[in-house]
Coordinates of C-alpha atoms in Angstrom, one line a residue:
Chain A
M85 CA -12.0 -11.5 17.6
S86 CA -12.6 -9.4 20.7
E87 CA -12.1 -5.8 20.2
N88 CA -11.0 -5.0 23.7
L89 CA -7.4 -4.7 22.7
S90 CA -5.7 -1.7 24.3
Y91 CA -4.5 -0.3 21.0
T92 CA -5.9 0.1 17.5
V93 CA -4.2 0.0 14.2
R94 CA -5.4 3.0 12.3
S95 CA -4.9 3.5 8.6
I96 CA -3.0 6.6 7.7
A97 CA -2.3 6.2 4.0
E98 CA -2.5 3.9 1.1
L99 CA 0.3 4.2 -1.4
E100 CA -0.4 2.6 -4.7
G101 CA 1.6 2.4 -7.8
H102 CA 3.2 -0.9 -8.2
S103 CA 1.8 -3.0 -11.0
D104 CA 2.6 -6.3 -9.3
R105 CA 2.9 -7.5 -5.8
A106 CA 4.9 -5.4 -3.4
W107 CA 7.5 -7.7 -1.7
N108 CA 9.3 -5.5 0.8
L109 CA 9.7 -2.0 2.1
A110 CA 12.2 -0.1 4.2
W111 CA 12.0 3.2 6.0
N112 CA 14.9 5.5 5.5
P113 CA 16.5 5.9 8.9
K114 CA 17.5 9.5 8.5
H115 CA 15.2 11.1 6.0
P116 CA 11.4 11.1 5.6
L117 CA 11.4 8.6 2.9
V118 CA 10.1 5.0 2.5
A119 CA 11.1 2.7 -0.3
S120 CA 9.1 -0.3 -1.5
C121 CA 10.1 -2.9 -4.0
S122 CA 8.0 -5.1 -6.2
A123 CA 7.8 -7.9 -8.7
D124 CA 7.4 -5.3 -11.3
K125 CA 11.2 -4.7 -11.0
T126 CA 10.9 -1.2 -9.7
V127 CA 11.5 0.5 -6.4
R128 CA 9.2 3.2 -5.5
L129 CA 10.1 6.0 -3.1
Y130 CA 7.5 7.9 -1.1
S131 CA 8.3 10.9 0.9
Y132 CA 6.3 12.1 3.9
G133 CA 5.9 15.1 5.9
V134 CA 5.0 15.5 9.5
T135 CA 2.4 18.2 10.2
T136 CA 1.4 18.9 13.8
A137 CA -2.3 19.1 13.3
S138 CA -2.8 18.4 17.0
A139 CA -0.2 18.5 19.7
L140 CA -0.8 14.9 20.6
E141 CA -0.8 13.3 17.2
P142 CA 1.4 14.7 14.5
S143 CA -0.2 13.5 11.3
L144 CA 1.7 12.4 8.4
S145 CA 1.1 13.0 4.7
F146 CA 2.6 10.9 2.1
K147 CA 3.3 11.5 -1.5
T148 CA 5.0 9.6 -4.2
N149 CA 8.6 10.7 -4.6
Q150 CA 10.1 8.7 -7.4
T151 CA 10.1 5.4 -9.1
I152 CA 13.4 3.8 -9.7
H153 CA 13.3 1.6 -12.7
T154 CA 16.0 -0.7 -11.6
E155 CA 18.2 -2.4 -14.0
H156 CA 17.3 -5.7 -12.4
L157 CA 16.0 -8.3 -14.9
K158 CA 13.6 -9.9 -12.5
T159 CA 11.6 -9.2 -9.4
V160 CA 13.2 -7.0 -6.7
R161 CA 12.6 -9.0 -3.6
A162 CA 14.1 -6.8 -0.8
V163 CA 15.3 -3.3 -0.1
A164 CA 17.4 -2.0 2.7
W165 CA 18.8 1.5 3.5
S166 CA 22.2 2.0 4.9
P167 CA 22.3 3.6 8.3
S168 CA 23.4 6.9 6.8
G169 CA 20.2 6.9 4.8
R170 CA 22.1 7.8 1.6
T171 CA 22.4 4.4 0.0
L172 CA 19.8 1.8 -0.9
A173 CA 20.5 -1.8 -1.5
T174 CA 18.1 -4.0 -3.6
A175 CA 18.1 -7.8 -3.7
S176 CA 16.7 -9.3 -6.9
F177 CA 15.6 -12.6 -8.3
D178 CA 18.2 -12.1 -11.0
S179 CA 20.7 -13.1 -8.3
N180 CA 22.3 -9.6 -8.1
V181 CA 22.3 -7.0 -5.4
G182 CA 22.1 -3.5 -6.6
I183 CA 23.4 -0.4 -4.8
W184 CA 21.8 2.9 -5.5
E185 CA 22.6 6.4 -4.6
Q186 CA 21.1 9.6 -5.5
E187 CA 22.9 11.9 -7.9
R188 CA 24.4 14.8 -5.9
D189 CA 24.2 18.2 -7.3
E190 CA 26.0 21.1 -5.7
R191 CA 23.0 22.4 -3.9
D192 CA 22.8 19.3 -1.9
D193 CA 26.3 19.8 -0.6
E194 CA 25.4 23.1 0.9
E195 CA 22.7 21.7 3.0
D196 CA 24.9 19.0 4.3
E197 CA 25.8 20.4 7.7
D198 CA 22.3 20.3 8.7
G199 CA 21.3 16.7 8.5
Q200 CA 17.7 17.7 8.4
T201 CA 17.2 18.3 4.8
G202 CA 13.6 17.8 4.2
S203 CA 14.2 15.3 1.4
L204 CA 17.3 14.0 -0.1
G205 CA 17.0 16.3 -3.0
S206 CA 15.3 15.5 -6.2
G207 CA 18.1 13.9 -8.1
D208 CA 17.6 10.6 -9.9
W209 CA 18.8 7.5 -8.2
E210 CA 21.5 5.7 -10.1
C211 CA 23.1 2.4 -9.7
V212 CA 26.5 2.8 -8.3
G213 CA 27.3 -0.9 -7.9
T214 CA 26.1 -4.4 -8.6
L215 CA 27.2 -7.2 -6.3
E216 CA 27.3 -10.4 -8.2
G217 CA 28.1 -13.8 -6.9
H218 CA 24.9 -15.5 -6.0
E219 CA 23.9 -18.2 -8.3
T220 CA 20.1 -18.0 -7.9
E221 CA 17.5 -15.6 -6.6
C222 CA 18.5 -13.2 -3.9
K223 CA 16.0 -13.2 -1.1
S224 CA 17.1 -10.5 1.3
V225 CA 19.7 -7.9 2.0
A226 CA 20.6 -6.0 5.2
Y227 CA 23.1 -3.4 6.3
S228 CA 24.9 -3.8 9.6
P229 CA 24.0 -1.0 12.1
T230 CA 27.5 0.6 11.6
G231 CA 27.0 0.6 7.9
T232 CA 30.3 -1.1 7.2
L233 CA 28.9 -4.5 6.3
L234 CA 26.2 -5.7 4.0
A235 CA 24.8 -9.2 4.1
S236 CA 22.8 -10.9 1.3
C237 CA 21.2 -14.3 1.1
S238 CA 19.9 -16.4 -1.6
R239 CA 18.1 -19.6 -2.8
D240 CA 21.6 -21.1 -3.5
K241 CA 21.8 -21.7 0.3
S242 CA 24.5 -19.2 0.9
V243 CA 24.9 -16.0 2.8
W244 CA 27.4 -13.5 1.5
I245 CA 28.9 -10.8 3.6
W246 CA 30.3 -7.7 1.9
E247 CA 32.4 -5.0 3.4
V248 CA 31.4 -1.5 2.3
Q249 CA 34.3 0.6 1.3
P250 CA 34.4 4.2 0.3
D251 CA 33.3 5.1 -3.1
A252 CA 30.6 2.4 -3.3
E253 CA 33.1 -0.4 -3.6
F254 CA 32.3 -3.7 -2.0
E255 CA 34.6 -6.4 -1.1
C256 CA 33.4 -9.9 -0.3
M257 CA 34.3 -10.9 3.2
G258 CA 32.7 -14.3 3.4
V259 CA 30.6 -16.8 1.8
L260 CA 28.7 -19.0 4.3
L261 CA 27.2 -22.2 3.0
E262 CA 25.9 -23.5 6.3
H263 CA 22.2 -23.8 5.6
S264 CA 21.0 -26.9 3.9
Q265 CA 18.3 -25.1 2.0
D266 CA 17.2 -21.8 0.6
V267 CA 18.0 -18.9 2.9
K268 CA 15.1 -16.5 3.3
C269 CA 16.2 -13.7 5.4
V270 CA 19.2 -12.0 7.1
A271 CA 19.2 -9.6 10.0
W272 CA 22.1 -7.9 11.9
H273 CA 22.2 -7.5 15.6
P274 CA 21.6 -3.9 16.7
H275 CA 24.9 -3.6 18.6
E276 CA 27.3 -6.3 17.7
D277 CA 28.6 -7.6 14.4
I278 CA 26.5 -10.7 14.6
L279 CA 24.4 -11.9 11.7
A280 CA 21.3 -14.0 11.9
S281 CA 19.8 -15.9 8.9
G282 CA 16.6 -17.8 8.6
S283 CA 16.0 -20.6 6.1
Y284 CA 13.7 -23.0 4.4
D285 CA 15.5 -25.7 6.5
D286 CA 13.6 -24.5 9.6
T287 CA 16.7 -23.2 11.4
I288 CA 18.1 -19.9 12.2
K289 CA 21.9 -19.6 12.2
L290 CA 24.1 -17.0 13.8
Y291 CA 27.4 -15.9 12.4
V292 CA 30.3 -13.9 13.7
D293 CA 33.6 -12.8 12.4
D294 CA 36.6 -14.7 13.7
P295 CA 39.6 -12.5 14.4
S296 CA 41.5 -14.4 11.7
D297 CA 39.0 -12.8 9.3
D298 CA 36.8 -15.7 8.7
W299 CA 33.1 -15.7 9.2
Y300 CA 31.6 -18.8 10.7
C301 CA 28.4 -20.0 12.1
F302 CA 28.6 -20.3 15.9
T303 CA 25.2 -21.4 16.7
T304 CA 22.1 -22.9 15.1
I305 CA 18.6 -22.3 16.6
S306 CA 16.0 -25.0 15.8
G307 CA 12.5 -25.2 17.0
H308 CA 10.4 -24.0 14.2
E309 CA 8.5 -26.6 12.4
S310 CA 8.7 -25.1 9.0
T311 CA 10.5 -22.4 6.9
V312 CA 11.7 -19.3 8.8
W313 CA 10.5 -16.4 6.7
S314 CA 11.6 -13.5 8.7
I315 CA 13.7 -12.6 11.7
A316 CA 14.0 -9.5 13.8
W317 CA 16.3 -8.5 16.7
S318 CA 14.8 -6.7 19.7
P319 CA 16.0 -3.1 20.0
C320 CA 17.8 -4.0 23.3
G321 CA 19.6 -6.7 21.5
R322 CA 18.9 -9.5 23.8
Y323 CA 16.1 -11.3 21.9
L324 CA 15.5 -12.6 18.5
A325 CA 12.1 -12.9 17.0
S326 CA 11.3 -15.2 14.1
A327 CA 8.3 -15.7 11.9
S328 CA 7.6 -19.0 10.2
D329 CA 5.6 -20.9 7.9
D330 CA 4.3 -23.0 10.9
K331 CA 2.1 -20.0 11.7
T332 CA 4.0 -19.0 14.8
V333 CA 6.2 -16.2 15.8
R334 CA 8.9 -17.3 18.3
I335 CA 11.2 -15.4 20.5
W336 CA 14.6 -16.7 21.4
A337 CA 17.1 -15.6 24.0
Y338 CA 20.6 -16.5 25.1
V339 CA 20.1 -17.8 28.6
D340 CA 22.4 -18.6 31.4
V341 CA 22.3 -22.3 32.2
N342 CA 23.7 -21.8 35.7
P343 CA 20.9 -22.7 38.0
N344 CA 22.6 -21.0 41.0
S345 CA 22.3 -17.5 39.7
N346 CA 20.2 -15.7 42.2
S347 CA 16.8 -14.6 41.3
D348 CA 17.7 -10.9 41.1
N349 CA 20.0 -11.6 38.2
N350 CA 18.4 -11.5 34.9
R351 CA 19.2 -14.9 33.5
I352 CA 19.0 -13.6 30.0
L353 CA 22.5 -12.7 28.9
Q354 CA 23.6 -10.0 26.7
I355 CA 24.3 -11.4 23.3
K356 CA 27.9 -11.0 22.5
P357 CA 30.3 -12.6 20.0
P358 CA 31.3 -16.0 21.3
S359 CA 34.8 -14.9 22.2
A360 CA 33.4 -12.5 24.8
M361 CA 30.5 -14.7 25.8
T362 CA 32.4 -17.5 27.3
N363 CA 34.0 -15.1 29.9
S364 CA 30.9 -14.1 31.7
H365 CA 28.3 -16.3 33.4
G366 CA 29.9 -19.6 32.3
S367 CA 28.1 -20.9 29.3
G368 CA 24.7 -20.1 28.1
R369 CA 22.5 -21.6 25.5
W370 CA 19.8 -20.4 23.1
V371 CA 16.3 -21.2 24.2
Q372 CA 12.8 -20.3 23.0
V373 CA 11.2 -17.9 25.4
A374 CA 7.9 -17.3 23.8
V375 CA 5.6 -18.7 21.1
L376 CA 3.0 -16.5 19.6
E377 CA 0.1 -17.6 17.5
G378 CA 0.7 -15.6 14.4
G379 CA -2.6 -16.3 12.7
E380 CA -4.2 -19.0 10.6
R381 CA -1.6 -18.9 7.9
S382 CA 2.1 -18.6 7.5
V383 CA 3.6 -15.5 9.0
Y384 CA 5.8 -13.8 6.4
S385 CA 7.2 -10.9 8.3
V386 CA 8.1 -9.8 11.8
A387 CA 9.4 -6.5 13.0
W388 CA 10.4 -5.3 16.4
G389 CA 10.2 -1.6 17.1
K390 CA 10.7 0.5 20.2
G391 CA 7.1 1.3 20.4
K392 CA 5.4 4.1 22.3
Q393 CA 4.5 2.6 25.6
S394 CA 4.3 4.9 28.5
E395 CA 6.3 2.7 30.7
G396 CA 9.5 0.8 29.8
G397 CA 9.5 -2.5 28.1
L398 CA 11.1 -4.3 25.3
G399 CA 9.1 -2.8 22.5
W400 CA 6.4 -3.7 20.1
L401 CA 6.5 -6.7 17.9
A402 CA 4.5 -6.7 14.7
S403 CA 3.7 -9.6 12.5
A404 CA 2.0 -10.0 9.2
G405 CA 1.3 -13.0 7.0
G406 CA -0.9 -15.0 4.7
D407 CA -4.0 -14.4 6.7
G408 CA -3.8 -10.7 5.9
A409 CA -3.9 -9.5 9.4
V410 CA -1.4 -7.2 11.1
R411 CA -0.8 -8.0 14.8
V412 CA 1.1 -6.0 17.4
W413 CA 2.3 -7.4 20.6
D414 CA 3.6 -5.5 23.6
V415 CA 6.7 -7.2 25.0
Q416 CA 7.7 -6.7 28.6
E417 CA 10.7 -7.9 30.6
P418 CA 10.3 -11.3 32.0
E419 CA 9.6 -11.8 35.7
A420 CA 12.6 -12.0 38.0
G421 CA 14.2 -15.4 37.8
S422 CA 12.3 -16.5 34.8
V423 CA 13.2 -16.3 31.2
V424 CA 9.8 -16.7 29.8
L425 CA 8.3 -13.8 27.9
K426 CA 4.6 -13.2 27.7
P427 CA 4.0 -10.7 25.0
K428 CA 0.5 -9.4 25.0
L429 CA -1.5 -8.8 21.9
V430 CA -2.4 -5.2 21.9
A431 CA -3.6 -4.5 18.4
S432 CA -4.8 -6.4 15.4
Y433 CA -6.1 -5.4 12.0
P434 CA -7.6 -8.1 9.9
E435 CA -7.4 -8.0 6.2
A436 CA -4.9 -5.2 6.1
H437 CA -4.6 -5.6 2.3
G438 CA -8.0 -7.1 1.7
V439 CA -7.8 -10.6 0.5
Y440 CA -4.2 -10.4 -0.3
D441 CA -1.2 -11.7 1.6
V442 CA 0.8 -9.2 3.5
N443 CA 4.5 -9.7 2.6
C444 CA 6.3 -7.3 4.8
V445 CA 5.7 -5.2 7.9
S446 CA 8.1 -2.6 9.2
W447 CA 8.3 0.0 12.0
N448 CA 9.4 3.5 11.4
P449 CA 12.8 3.9 13.0
R450 CA 12.9 7.6 13.3
P451 CA 12.5 9.2 16.7
G452 CA 9.0 10.5 17.4
L453 CA 7.4 8.1 14.9
E454 CA 7.8 4.8 16.7
D455 CA 4.1 4.1 16.5
V456 CA 4.0 4.2 12.7
I457 CA 4.1 1.0 10.8
A458 CA 4.0 0.1 7.1
T459 CA 2.9 -3.0 5.3
A460 CA 3.4 -4.2 1.8
G461 CA 1.1 -6.6 0.2
D462 CA 0.4 -8.8 -2.8
D463 CA -2.0 -6.2 -4.1
G464 CA 1.0 -4.0 -4.9
S465 CA 0.2 -1.3 -2.4
V466 CA 2.0 -0.1 0.6
K467 CA -0.1 0.9 3.5
I468 CA 0.9 3.1 6.4
W469 CA -0.7 2.7 9.8
R470 CA -0.4 4.1 13.2
V471 CA -0.9 2.2 16.5
V472 CA -2.9 4.3 18.8
P473 CA -4.4 3.7 22.1
S474 CA -8.0 2.5 21.8
S475 CA -10.5 5.1 22.8
K476 CA -12.2 3.9 25.9
Chain B
M162 CA 21.4 -87.8 24.7
D163 CA 24.1 -85.8 23.1
D164 CA 23.9 -88.0 20.2
F165 CA 20.4 -87.0 19.5
D166 CA 21.2 -83.2 19.5
S167 CA 22.6 -83.2 16.1
L168 CA 19.6 -85.1 14.9
V169 CA 17.1 -82.9 16.6
N170 CA 18.7 -79.6 15.6
L171 CA 19.3 -80.7 12.0
E172 CA 17.4 -77.8 10.4
Q173 CA 19.0 -75.3 12.6
T174 CA 22.4 -76.6 11.7
F175 CA 21.7 -76.4 8.0
F176 CA 20.3 -72.9 8.5
D177 CA 23.4 -71.8 10.4
E178 CA 25.6 -73.3 7.8
G179 CA 23.8 -71.6 5.0
Y180 CA 23.7 -68.3 6.9
K181 CA 27.5 -68.4 7.4
D182 CA 28.1 -69.1 3.8
G183 CA 25.8 -66.4 2.6
F184 CA 27.3 -63.9 5.0
A185 CA 30.8 -64.6 3.9
H186 CA 29.8 -64.4 0.3
G187 CA 27.9 -61.2 0.8
R188 CA 30.8 -59.7 2.7
I189 CA 33.0 -60.2 -0.3
H190 CA 30.6 -58.6 -2.6
G191 CA 29.9 -55.8 -0.1
L192 CA 33.6 -55.0 0.2
I193 CA 34.0 -54.9 -3.6
E194 CA 31.0 -52.7 -4.0
G195 CA 32.0 -50.5 -1.1
R196 CA 35.5 -50.1 -2.4
A197 CA 34.2 -49.2 -5.8
L198 CA 31.8 -46.6 -4.4
G199 CA 34.5 -45.2 -2.2
R200 CA 36.8 -44.9 -5.1
E201 CA 34.2 -43.1 -7.2
K202 CA 33.3 -40.7 -4.5
G203 CA 36.9 -40.1 -3.6
F204 CA 37.6 -39.4 -7.2
E205 CA 34.7 -36.9 -7.5
M206 CA 35.8 -35.1 -4.3
W207 CA 39.3 -34.7 -5.3
E208 CA 38.4 -33.8 -8.9
E209 CA 36.6 -30.8 -7.5
L210 CA 39.4 -30.0 -5.0
G211 CA 42.0 -30.5 -7.7
Y212 CA 40.2 -27.9 -9.8
Y213 CA 40.2 -25.4 -6.8
E214 CA 43.8 -26.1 -6.0
G215 CA 45.0 -25.6 -9.6
L216 CA 43.0 -22.4 -9.8
A217 CA 44.4 -21.2 -6.5
Q218 CA 48.0 -22.0 -7.4
T219 CA 47.8 -20.4 -10.8
W220 CA 46.4 -17.2 -9.4
K221 CA 49.0 -17.3 -6.6
A222 CA 51.8 -17.5 -9.2
Y223 CA 50.1 -14.7 -11.2
L224 CA 49.7 -12.5 -8.2
S225 CA 53.2 -12.9 -7.0
L226 CA 54.3 -11.7 -10.4
Q227 CA 52.0 -8.7 -10.2
G228 CA 53.7 -7.3 -7.2
T229 CA 51.9 -6.3 -4.0
D230 CA 49.4 -3.7 -3.5
D231 CA 46.5 -3.7 -1.1
A232 CA 44.0 -5.5 -3.2
A233 CA 46.4 -8.1 -4.3
G234 CA 47.5 -8.7 -0.7
R235 CA 43.9 -9.4 0.3
V236 CA 43.4 -11.7 -2.6
L237 CA 46.6 -13.5 -1.8
H238 CA 45.4 -14.0 1.7
H239 CA 42.3 -15.7 0.4
V240 CA 44.3 -17.8 -2.0
N241 CA 46.6 -19.0 0.7
G242 CA 43.6 -19.7 2.9
L243 CA 42.1 -21.9 0.2
L244 CA 45.3 -23.7 -0.3
D245 CA 45.6 -24.3 3.4
L246 CA 42.1 -25.7 3.6
I247 CA 42.7 -28.0 0.7
S248 CA 45.9 -29.3 2.2
Q249 CA 43.9 -30.3 5.3
F250 CA 41.8 -32.6 3.2
P251 CA 43.1 -36.2 3.5
L252 CA 44.7 -37.9 0.5
T253 CA 44.3 -41.3 2.0
N254 CA 41.3 -42.8 3.7
P255 CA 41.2 -41.5 7.2
S256 CA 41.4 -44.3 9.8
T257 CA 38.3 -45.1 11.6
A258 CA 37.5 -43.6 15.0
T259 CA 38.8 -46.5 16.9
D260 CA 42.4 -45.6 16.2
T261 CA 44.0 -42.7 18.0
S262 CA 43.6 -39.8 15.7
S263 CA 46.6 -37.7 14.9
N264 CA 44.7 -34.4 14.9
G265 CA 42.9 -33.2 18.0
D266 CA 39.4 -33.7 16.7
E267 CA 37.9 -35.8 14.1
L268 CA 38.1 -34.7 10.6
D269 CA 34.7 -33.6 9.4
I270 CA 35.0 -34.1 5.7
L271 CA 31.7 -32.6 4.7
K272 CA 32.3 -29.4 6.7
L273 CA 35.7 -29.0 5.3
L274 CA 34.3 -29.5 1.8
R275 CA 31.7 -26.7 2.5
Q276 CA 34.4 -24.4 3.8
I277 CA 36.5 -25.0 0.8
R278 CA 33.6 -24.3 -1.5
S279 CA 32.8 -21.1 0.3
K280 CA 36.4 -20.0 0.2
H281 CA 36.6 -20.7 -3.5
K282 CA 33.5 -18.6 -4.1
L283 CA 34.9 -15.8 -2.0
L284 CA 38.1 -16.0 -4.0
C285 CA 36.4 -15.9 -7.3
S286 CA 34.4 -12.9 -6.2
S287 CA 37.5 -11.0 -5.2
L288 CA 39.2 -11.9 -8.4
G289 CA 36.3 -10.9 -10.5
V290 CA 36.0 -14.4 -12.0
R291 CA 32.9 -16.4 -12.2
P292 CA 33.1 -19.7 -10.4
R293 CA 32.8 -22.7 -12.6
V294 CA 32.8 -26.2 -11.4
H295 CA 32.6 -29.1 -13.8
A296 CA 32.1 -32.6 -12.5
A297 CA 33.3 -35.7 -14.1
D298 CA 31.4 -35.7 -17.3
G299 CA 34.1 -35.0 -19.8
S300 CA 33.6 -31.3 -20.4
S301 CA 36.6 -29.2 -19.4
A302 CA 36.7 -26.2 -17.2
S303 CA 37.5 -22.8 -18.4
A304 CA 38.4 -19.8 -16.3
N305 CA 35.9 -17.4 -17.6
E306 CA 35.9 -13.7 -16.9
G307 CA 32.9 -12.4 -15.2
N308 CA 32.4 -8.7 -15.0
P309 CA 34.6 -7.4 -12.3
E310 CA 32.0 -5.6 -10.2
Q311 CA 34.3 -3.4 -8.2
G312 CA 37.1 -1.0 -8.3
P313 CA 40.6 -2.0 -9.3
S314 CA 40.1 -3.5 -12.7
R315 CA 42.3 -6.4 -13.4
K316 CA 44.9 -5.7 -16.0
K317 CA 44.2 -9.1 -17.5
K318 CA 41.1 -8.7 -19.5
G319 CA 41.3 -11.7 -21.8
S320 CA 40.6 -15.1 -20.4
V321 CA 43.5 -17.3 -19.4
W322 CA 42.7 -20.0 -21.8
E323 CA 39.4 -21.1 -23.2
V324 CA 39.0 -24.7 -24.0
N325 CA 35.5 -25.4 -25.3
T326 CA 34.5 -28.8 -26.1
P327 CA 31.1 -29.3 -27.6
S328 CA 29.0 -31.3 -25.3
P329 CA 28.0 -34.7 -26.6
N330 CA 24.3 -34.1 -26.5
D331 CA 24.4 -30.8 -28.3
D332 CA 25.0 -30.1 -31.9
M333 CA 26.5 -26.8 -31.0
D334 CA 29.2 -25.8 -33.3
Y335 CA 32.6 -25.1 -32.0
E336 CA 32.0 -21.5 -30.9
E337 CA 34.7 -19.4 -29.4
D338 CA 32.9 -17.4 -27.0
G339 CA 29.3 -17.5 -26.0
G340 CA 28.5 -21.1 -26.7
G341 CA 30.9 -22.8 -24.3
R342 CA 30.3 -20.4 -21.6
R343 CA 26.6 -20.6 -21.7
Q344 CA 26.6 -24.3 -21.7
G345 CA 29.0 -24.3 -18.8
G346 CA 26.6 -22.1 -17.0
Q347 CA 23.8 -24.6 -17.0
Q348 CA 25.9 -27.3 -15.4
Q349 CA 25.4 -26.7 -11.8
Q350 CA 27.6 -28.4 -9.3
L351 CA 26.8 -32.0 -9.7
L352 CA 28.4 -32.9 -6.5
S353 CA 26.2 -32.8 -3.5
F354 CA 26.4 -34.6 -0.2

C-alpha cells in the first residue's frame, strides 16, 4: 500500500487489561474518560490528561481509572455515555441494558459549577437501573443527542426506545419490530430525533416519533449486500455512513429528486422528520452517494468525526474491521449540482491490533481533540491513536 | 374434411378431456386443503390476538379500579392503543382486492400483526410483566411477574393467577413456582410469518 497518504495514524497509547476480547468503547463527551467493554463482562474506564508538551501537539497520557465489574451475566457488547457524561449505558448478551452512575459524595457537588472537574471523582460506579425487555442478546445501545432518549437493539429483531426520566427511571416508548433479522447497531441523528438501525437483513431503517406518540419506521435503505454492522451519522447531519460485512463502507444521503433545481442548490437535503420533509423541495429519496472499499474483510465499525482539516469539509470517516486495518477518509462537500461524494483515503494503519480483528473505532468528541481516535480489538486491548499530517 | 378432424385430433381430445377432469378434481382438493390451512392459520393468529386482548382488557379493568395517576394514565393509553389495533384486525376473511375495499388502503395483516406484537411488548414493559405467548400446544398462559425495573412499584406483587400444567414431554412435578415459569420461558413464539 502506498505510503503517500497525507496523514499518518500514530499510536499514542495501548490500554490493556481486559481478559477477553474488547467489543466496544466510548469516549465520555464531557470528561476526560474513555470506557471500554468486553466479553469478560467488565467495563474498564481509563482517564487521560492533556499535557501541552509542545504548542502544536498537546500530548495525552492515559491511565487506568477503574474496572466496573458489571452485574451482567454475559459479555458486555456495547457502551454509551449520555450527553451529560454522567451516565453510562451498557448492552449485554444477557439481554439487559445496564445504567451506571458514579456514587456522588459531597465533595463532588462543590465542584459542580465548574464543569471542568478533572475527573468525575473517584467514586465507584453503581448500577442505577436495568432495562429488561429484550429476549435475546443486546447488541448496541445509544443515547440521543439531547439525552432524553435511549435506544437499544437486539438479536430478537427489535429496537426498543426508552425515555430517560429523572432519577434514572426509564419508560419504554416504543418497541419496533421492523427488521426481519438480528439488529446490530443503532445510531441517533445529531440534531433530530431520528433513529437509524442496521441489521443482519442487509438494510438500514430510520425511525421517527409520530405525534400520536408512536414510533414507526419511515424509510428503509437497502443496498448493502450483507449484514450492516455499524452506522454513523455525519456531524452536519446530512449523511449516514454504514459499514457492512460486504467489505464496503457506504454513504447515504437524502436527495432532492426534482431535476429542475438549479445547480447552485445543494441537492442534498437536510434530514428532517418526515412531517417536515414533505414541505420543502417536494419529495426526496435516499440514495447511496459513495462506496468505499473498506478492506479485504468485513468492516465492523465506522465512525464520523469532525476531524482537524484546515479547510472546511464534512469531517473524517474512520473504519475498522476484520482485516485489522484502521482507515481514515477525508470527506468533502460534493461538487455543485452533484450528489456524489468522493471521500479521499488520507490515512491507514494496517494491523492496528496485530492479527486480531478490530471491533470498534471511535473519534474523541471533545473540542481540541478531534484528531484522536480509539480502537478496541479482539486482543482485549484498547489503543489510542492520533491522525497527524504526514511529515513531508 | 370436418369429419376427419375428430379422428386426427383424437389424442389431443383425450388429453384435453383428461386435463379438464384432473383440473376439476384438483380444484376440489385444493379448495379443501386451502380452507383447512386458512382455518388453521386464522386460528393461530386469533389465538395469539385473543391472548393479547384478554390481557389488555383485564389490565384495563384493573387500572380503572386503581384510579388515575400519571403512570397509570400512560399505561392506560398503551392498553387502549393495543385494543384499538386488535379491533382493526379482521374477524372474517377480507375480500380480495378486486372488490371495492371499505377502508382507504388495503389491510396489511402482517404489518398489523407486527404492530400488535410491538405494542404488547411495550405494554408488558410498562406494566412490569414479562411477555409470554403460548401457541396452540396445550399449555396455558400465565401472567407472570417479571421484576418491575423502574419506579412506581405495582401494588400487586403476587401473580394474577398461575395455572401450571406439566408439559406432556416432561416428567416435571407439579411445581408452584419455578417449574412452570421456566418451562414457559423456553417456548418462544411459535408463530412466525
